[in-house]
CSV table of C-alpha atoms in Angstrom, one decimal:
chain,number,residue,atom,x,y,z
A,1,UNK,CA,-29.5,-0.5,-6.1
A,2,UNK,CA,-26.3,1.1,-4.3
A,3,UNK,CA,-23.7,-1.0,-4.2
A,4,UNK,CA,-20.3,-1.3,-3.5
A,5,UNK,CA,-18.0,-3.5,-5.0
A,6,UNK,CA,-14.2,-5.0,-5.7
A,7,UNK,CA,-12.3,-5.2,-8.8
A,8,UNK,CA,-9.7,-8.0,-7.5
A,9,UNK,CA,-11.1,-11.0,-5.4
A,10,UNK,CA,-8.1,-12.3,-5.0
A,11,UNK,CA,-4.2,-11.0,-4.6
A,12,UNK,CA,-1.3,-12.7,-4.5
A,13,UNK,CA,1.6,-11.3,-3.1
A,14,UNK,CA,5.1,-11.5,-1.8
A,15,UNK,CA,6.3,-10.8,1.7
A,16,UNK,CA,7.6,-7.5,2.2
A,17,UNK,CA,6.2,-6.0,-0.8
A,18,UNK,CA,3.3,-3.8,-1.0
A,19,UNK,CA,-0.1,-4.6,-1.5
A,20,UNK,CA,-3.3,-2.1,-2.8
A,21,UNK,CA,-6.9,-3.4,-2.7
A,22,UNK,CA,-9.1,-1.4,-4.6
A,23,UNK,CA,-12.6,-0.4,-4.1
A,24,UNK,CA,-15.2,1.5,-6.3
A,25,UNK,CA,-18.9,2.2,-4.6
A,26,UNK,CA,-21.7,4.0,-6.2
A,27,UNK,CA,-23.2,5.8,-3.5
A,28,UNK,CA,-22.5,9.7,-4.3
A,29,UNK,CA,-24.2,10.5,-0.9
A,30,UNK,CA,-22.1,7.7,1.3
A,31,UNK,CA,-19.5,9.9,3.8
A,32,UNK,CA,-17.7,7.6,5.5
A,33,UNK,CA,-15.9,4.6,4.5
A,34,UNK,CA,-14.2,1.8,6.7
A,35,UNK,CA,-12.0,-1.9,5.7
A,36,UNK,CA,-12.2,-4.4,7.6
A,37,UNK,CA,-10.1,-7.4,7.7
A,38,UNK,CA,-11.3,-11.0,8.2
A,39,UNK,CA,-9.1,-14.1,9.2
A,40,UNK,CA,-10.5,-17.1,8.8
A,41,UNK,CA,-13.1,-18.4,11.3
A,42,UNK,CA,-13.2,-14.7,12.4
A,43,UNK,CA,-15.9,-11.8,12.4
A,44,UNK,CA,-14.3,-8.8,10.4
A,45,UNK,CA,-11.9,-6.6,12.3
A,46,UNK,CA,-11.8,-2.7,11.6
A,47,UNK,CA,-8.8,-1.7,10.0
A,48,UNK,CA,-8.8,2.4,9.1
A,49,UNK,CA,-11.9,4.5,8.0
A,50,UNK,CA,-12.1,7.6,6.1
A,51,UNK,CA,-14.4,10.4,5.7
A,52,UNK,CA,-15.6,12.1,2.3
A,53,UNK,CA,-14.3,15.0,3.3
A,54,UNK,CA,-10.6,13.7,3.8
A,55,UNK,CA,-8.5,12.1,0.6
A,56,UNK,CA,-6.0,10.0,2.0
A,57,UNK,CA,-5.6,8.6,5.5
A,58,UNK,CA,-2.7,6.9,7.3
A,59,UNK,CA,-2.2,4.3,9.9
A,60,UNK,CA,0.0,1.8,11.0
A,61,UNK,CA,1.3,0.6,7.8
A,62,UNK,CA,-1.9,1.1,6.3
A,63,UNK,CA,-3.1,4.1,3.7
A,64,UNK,CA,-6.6,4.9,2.5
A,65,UNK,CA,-7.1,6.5,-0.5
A,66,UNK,CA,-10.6,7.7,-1.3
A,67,UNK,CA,-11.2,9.3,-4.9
A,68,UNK,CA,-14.7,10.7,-4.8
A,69,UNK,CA,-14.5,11.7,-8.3
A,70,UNK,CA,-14.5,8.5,-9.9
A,71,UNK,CA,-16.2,6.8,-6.1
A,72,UNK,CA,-13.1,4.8,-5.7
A,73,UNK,CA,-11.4,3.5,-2.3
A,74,UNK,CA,-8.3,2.0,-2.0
A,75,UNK,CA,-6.5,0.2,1.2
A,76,UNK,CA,-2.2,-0.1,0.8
A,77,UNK,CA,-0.6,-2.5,3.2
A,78,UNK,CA,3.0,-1.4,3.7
A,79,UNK,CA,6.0,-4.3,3.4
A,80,UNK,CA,3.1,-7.3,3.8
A,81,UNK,CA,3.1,-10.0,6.1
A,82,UNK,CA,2.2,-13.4,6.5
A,83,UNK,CA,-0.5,-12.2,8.9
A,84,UNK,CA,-2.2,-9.8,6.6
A,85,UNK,CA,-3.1,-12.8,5.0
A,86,UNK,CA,-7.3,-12.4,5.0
A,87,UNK,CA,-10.0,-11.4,3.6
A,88,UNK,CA,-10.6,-7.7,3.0
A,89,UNK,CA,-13.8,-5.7,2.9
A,90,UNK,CA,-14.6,-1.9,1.7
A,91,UNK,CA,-17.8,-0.7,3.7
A,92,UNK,CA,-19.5,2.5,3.2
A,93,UNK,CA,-22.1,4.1,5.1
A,94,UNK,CA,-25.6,4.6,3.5
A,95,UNK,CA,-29.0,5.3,4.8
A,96,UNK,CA,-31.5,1.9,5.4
A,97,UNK,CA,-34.4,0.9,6.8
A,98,UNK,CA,-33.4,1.7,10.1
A,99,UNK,CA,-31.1,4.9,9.7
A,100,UNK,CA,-27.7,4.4,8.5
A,101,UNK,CA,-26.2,1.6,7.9
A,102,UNK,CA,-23.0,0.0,6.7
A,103,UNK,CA,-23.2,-1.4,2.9
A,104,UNK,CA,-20.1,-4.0,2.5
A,105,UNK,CA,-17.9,-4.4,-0.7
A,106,UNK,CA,-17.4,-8.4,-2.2
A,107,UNK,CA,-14.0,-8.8,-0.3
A,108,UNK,CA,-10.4,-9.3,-1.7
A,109,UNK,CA,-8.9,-12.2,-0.6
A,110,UNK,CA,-4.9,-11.3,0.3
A,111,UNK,CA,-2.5,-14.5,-0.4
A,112,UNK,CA,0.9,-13.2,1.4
A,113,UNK,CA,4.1,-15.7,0.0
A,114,UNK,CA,6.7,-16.7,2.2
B,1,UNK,CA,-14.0,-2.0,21.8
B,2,UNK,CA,-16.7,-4.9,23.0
B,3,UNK,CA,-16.3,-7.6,23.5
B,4,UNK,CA,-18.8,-10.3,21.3
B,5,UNK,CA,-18.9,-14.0,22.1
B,6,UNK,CA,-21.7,-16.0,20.4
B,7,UNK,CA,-23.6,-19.5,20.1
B,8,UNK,CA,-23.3,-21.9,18.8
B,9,UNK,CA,-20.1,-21.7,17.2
B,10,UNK,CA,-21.0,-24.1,14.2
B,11,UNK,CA,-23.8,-26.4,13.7
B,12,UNK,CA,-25.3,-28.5,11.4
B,13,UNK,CA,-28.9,-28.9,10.8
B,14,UNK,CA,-31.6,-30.9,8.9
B,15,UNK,CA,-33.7,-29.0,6.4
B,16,UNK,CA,-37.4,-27.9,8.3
B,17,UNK,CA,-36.0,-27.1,11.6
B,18,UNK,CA,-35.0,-23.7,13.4
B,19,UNK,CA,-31.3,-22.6,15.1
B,20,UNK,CA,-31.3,-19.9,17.9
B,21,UNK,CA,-28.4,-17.9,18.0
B,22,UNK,CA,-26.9,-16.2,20.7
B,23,UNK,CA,-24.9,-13.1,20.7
B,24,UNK,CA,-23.8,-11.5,24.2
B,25,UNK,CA,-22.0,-8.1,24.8
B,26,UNK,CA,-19.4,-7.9,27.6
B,27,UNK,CA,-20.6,-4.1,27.9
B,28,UNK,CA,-24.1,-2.4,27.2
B,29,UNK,CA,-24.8,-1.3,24.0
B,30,UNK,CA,-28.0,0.1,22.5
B,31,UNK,CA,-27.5,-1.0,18.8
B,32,UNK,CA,-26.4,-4.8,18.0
B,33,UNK,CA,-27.2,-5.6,14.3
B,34,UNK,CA,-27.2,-9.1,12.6
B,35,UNK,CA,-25.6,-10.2,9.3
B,36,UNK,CA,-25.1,-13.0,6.9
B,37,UNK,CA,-22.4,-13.8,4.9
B,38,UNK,CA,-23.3,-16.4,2.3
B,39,UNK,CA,-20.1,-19.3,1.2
B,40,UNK,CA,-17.4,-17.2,-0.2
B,41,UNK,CA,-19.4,-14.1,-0.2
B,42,UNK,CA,-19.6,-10.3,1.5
B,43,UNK,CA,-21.8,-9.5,4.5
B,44,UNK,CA,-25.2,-8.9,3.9
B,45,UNK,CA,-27.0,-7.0,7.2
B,46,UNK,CA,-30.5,-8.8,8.0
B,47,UNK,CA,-31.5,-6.5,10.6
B,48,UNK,CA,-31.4,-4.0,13.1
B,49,UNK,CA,-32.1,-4.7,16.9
B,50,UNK,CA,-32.5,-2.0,19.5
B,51,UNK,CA,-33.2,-2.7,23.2
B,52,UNK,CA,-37.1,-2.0,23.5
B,53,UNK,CA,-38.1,-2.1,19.8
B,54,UNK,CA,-38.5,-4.1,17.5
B,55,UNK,CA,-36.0,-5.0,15.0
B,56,UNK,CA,-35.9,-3.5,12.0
B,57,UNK,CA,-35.3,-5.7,8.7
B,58,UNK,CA,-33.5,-4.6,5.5
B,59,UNK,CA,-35.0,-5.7,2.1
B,60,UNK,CA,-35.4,-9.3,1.8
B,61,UNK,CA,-35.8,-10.4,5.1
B,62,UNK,CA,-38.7,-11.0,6.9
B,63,UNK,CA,-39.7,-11.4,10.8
B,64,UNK,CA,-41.4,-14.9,10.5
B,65,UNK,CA,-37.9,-16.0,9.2
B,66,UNK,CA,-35.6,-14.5,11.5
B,67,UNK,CA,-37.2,-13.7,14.2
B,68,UNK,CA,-34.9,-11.7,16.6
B,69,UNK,CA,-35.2,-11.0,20.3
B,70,UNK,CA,-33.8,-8.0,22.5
B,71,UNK,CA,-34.0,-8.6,26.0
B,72,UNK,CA,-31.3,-6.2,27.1
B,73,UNK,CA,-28.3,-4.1,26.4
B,74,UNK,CA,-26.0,-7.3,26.3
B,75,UNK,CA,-27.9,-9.6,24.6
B,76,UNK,CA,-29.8,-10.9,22.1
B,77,UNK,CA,-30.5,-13.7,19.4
B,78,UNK,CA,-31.7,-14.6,16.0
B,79,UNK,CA,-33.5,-17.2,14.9
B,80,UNK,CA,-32.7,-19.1,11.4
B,81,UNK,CA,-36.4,-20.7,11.1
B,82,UNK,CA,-38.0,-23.8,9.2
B,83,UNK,CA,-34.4,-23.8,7.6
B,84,UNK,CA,-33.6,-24.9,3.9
B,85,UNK,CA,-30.0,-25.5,2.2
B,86,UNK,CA,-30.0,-22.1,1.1
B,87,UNK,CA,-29.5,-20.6,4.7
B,88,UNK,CA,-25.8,-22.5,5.0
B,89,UNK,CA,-24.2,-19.1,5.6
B,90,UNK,CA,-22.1,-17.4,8.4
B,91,UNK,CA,-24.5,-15.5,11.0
B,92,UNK,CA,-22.3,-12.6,12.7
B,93,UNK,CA,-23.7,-10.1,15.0
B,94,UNK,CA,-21.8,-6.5,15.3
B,95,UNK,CA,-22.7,-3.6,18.0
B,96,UNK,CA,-22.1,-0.5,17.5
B,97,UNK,CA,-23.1,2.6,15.1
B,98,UNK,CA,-23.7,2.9,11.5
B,99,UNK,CA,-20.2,4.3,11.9
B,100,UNK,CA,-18.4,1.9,14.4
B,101,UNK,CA,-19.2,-1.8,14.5
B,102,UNK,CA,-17.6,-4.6,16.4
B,103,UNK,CA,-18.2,-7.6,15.3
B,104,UNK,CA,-18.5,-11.3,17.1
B,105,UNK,CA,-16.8,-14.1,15.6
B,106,UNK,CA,-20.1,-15.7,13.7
B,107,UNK,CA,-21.8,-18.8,13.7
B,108,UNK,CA,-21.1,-21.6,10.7
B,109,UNK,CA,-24.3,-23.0,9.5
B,110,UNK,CA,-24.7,-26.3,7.6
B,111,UNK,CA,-28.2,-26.8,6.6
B,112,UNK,CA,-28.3,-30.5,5.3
């Protein structure tokens, strides 16, 4: 079925630096995306979204990148910190059983070094 | 954003029996969805709950064994029933849209 999936479970990465969690989804139709961050013992906490009809959007220290062509999502955390260290989930929105729904990605786990 | 509180935080429970859980909205809302996230593992949405309707359940989940209640805009609860090992998962509940969800911070379950 549709599905949308993570190529990195898990990134390591220094303080400071930047990091890029990627996301490719097979749902041609899906028009809106979202990532969500989860800290341990937490629900997930919404992040940035993006639309199909937008490539790239920008928030605080945070860029999404959406590639329709080859149905690939990216999120880039500017200069990372120890609290972006969670888990990180792609979502896109598809239609289910009871309208549209949100379909979520395997999660990328972000390890931020001191 | 609402805000989500829900019950019991954790629990542990033998194999056979059933765990109610709570979810309560600070706010009305007219969609409140429930999820599982299995050990280590995404979110997987088990259903859909409007206020006055019954829920609606995505593939691979059934009523009889998560049943889920509605009472109001603020509330409602899920029911993990005649539990085996295999439910020990995370049970979060979100409101929202298909397009907005806020999520409450889950409840840890340990099926022994």
């Amino acid at each position: 079925g549709e599905s949308v999936g993570l190529h990195l479970p898990t990134l390591s990465v220094q303080e400071g630096d930047n990091s890029i969690i990627n996301c490719a989804y097979s749902n041609s139709a899906s028009d809106y995306f979202i990532w969500y961050k989860q800290e341990s013992g937490k629900g997930p906490q919404f992040i940035i979204d993006i639309r199909s009809n937008m490539d790239k959007r920008q928030g605080q220290r945070v860029t999404v990148l959406l590639n329709k062509t080859v149905k690939h999502l990216s999120l880039q955390i500017a200069a990372t910190q120890p609290g972006d260290s969670a888990v990180y989930f792609c979502a896109e929105n598809i239609f289910g059983a009871a309208g549209n729904k949100l379909t979520f990605g395997g999660g990328t786990r972000v390890l931020v070094k001191p | 954003s609402a805000v989500i509180s829900q019950k019991p935080s954790r629990d542990i429970c033998q194999r056979g029996t059933s765990l109610t859980i709570q979810c309560q909205v600070d706010s009305q809302v007219t969609m409140m969805f429930w999820y599982r996230q299995q050990p280590g593992q995404s979110l997987t949405l088990i259903a859909t709950a409007n206020q006055g309707s019954e829920a609606t359940y995505e593939s691979g989940f059934v009523i009889d064994k998560f049943p889920i209640s509605r009472p109001n805009l603020t509330f409602s609860t899920l029911t993990v029933s005649n539990m085996s090992p295999e439910d020990s998962s995370i049970y979060l509940c979100s409101v929202g849209t298909a397009y907005e969800q806020y999520f409450g911070p889950g409840t840890r379950l340990t099926v022994t």
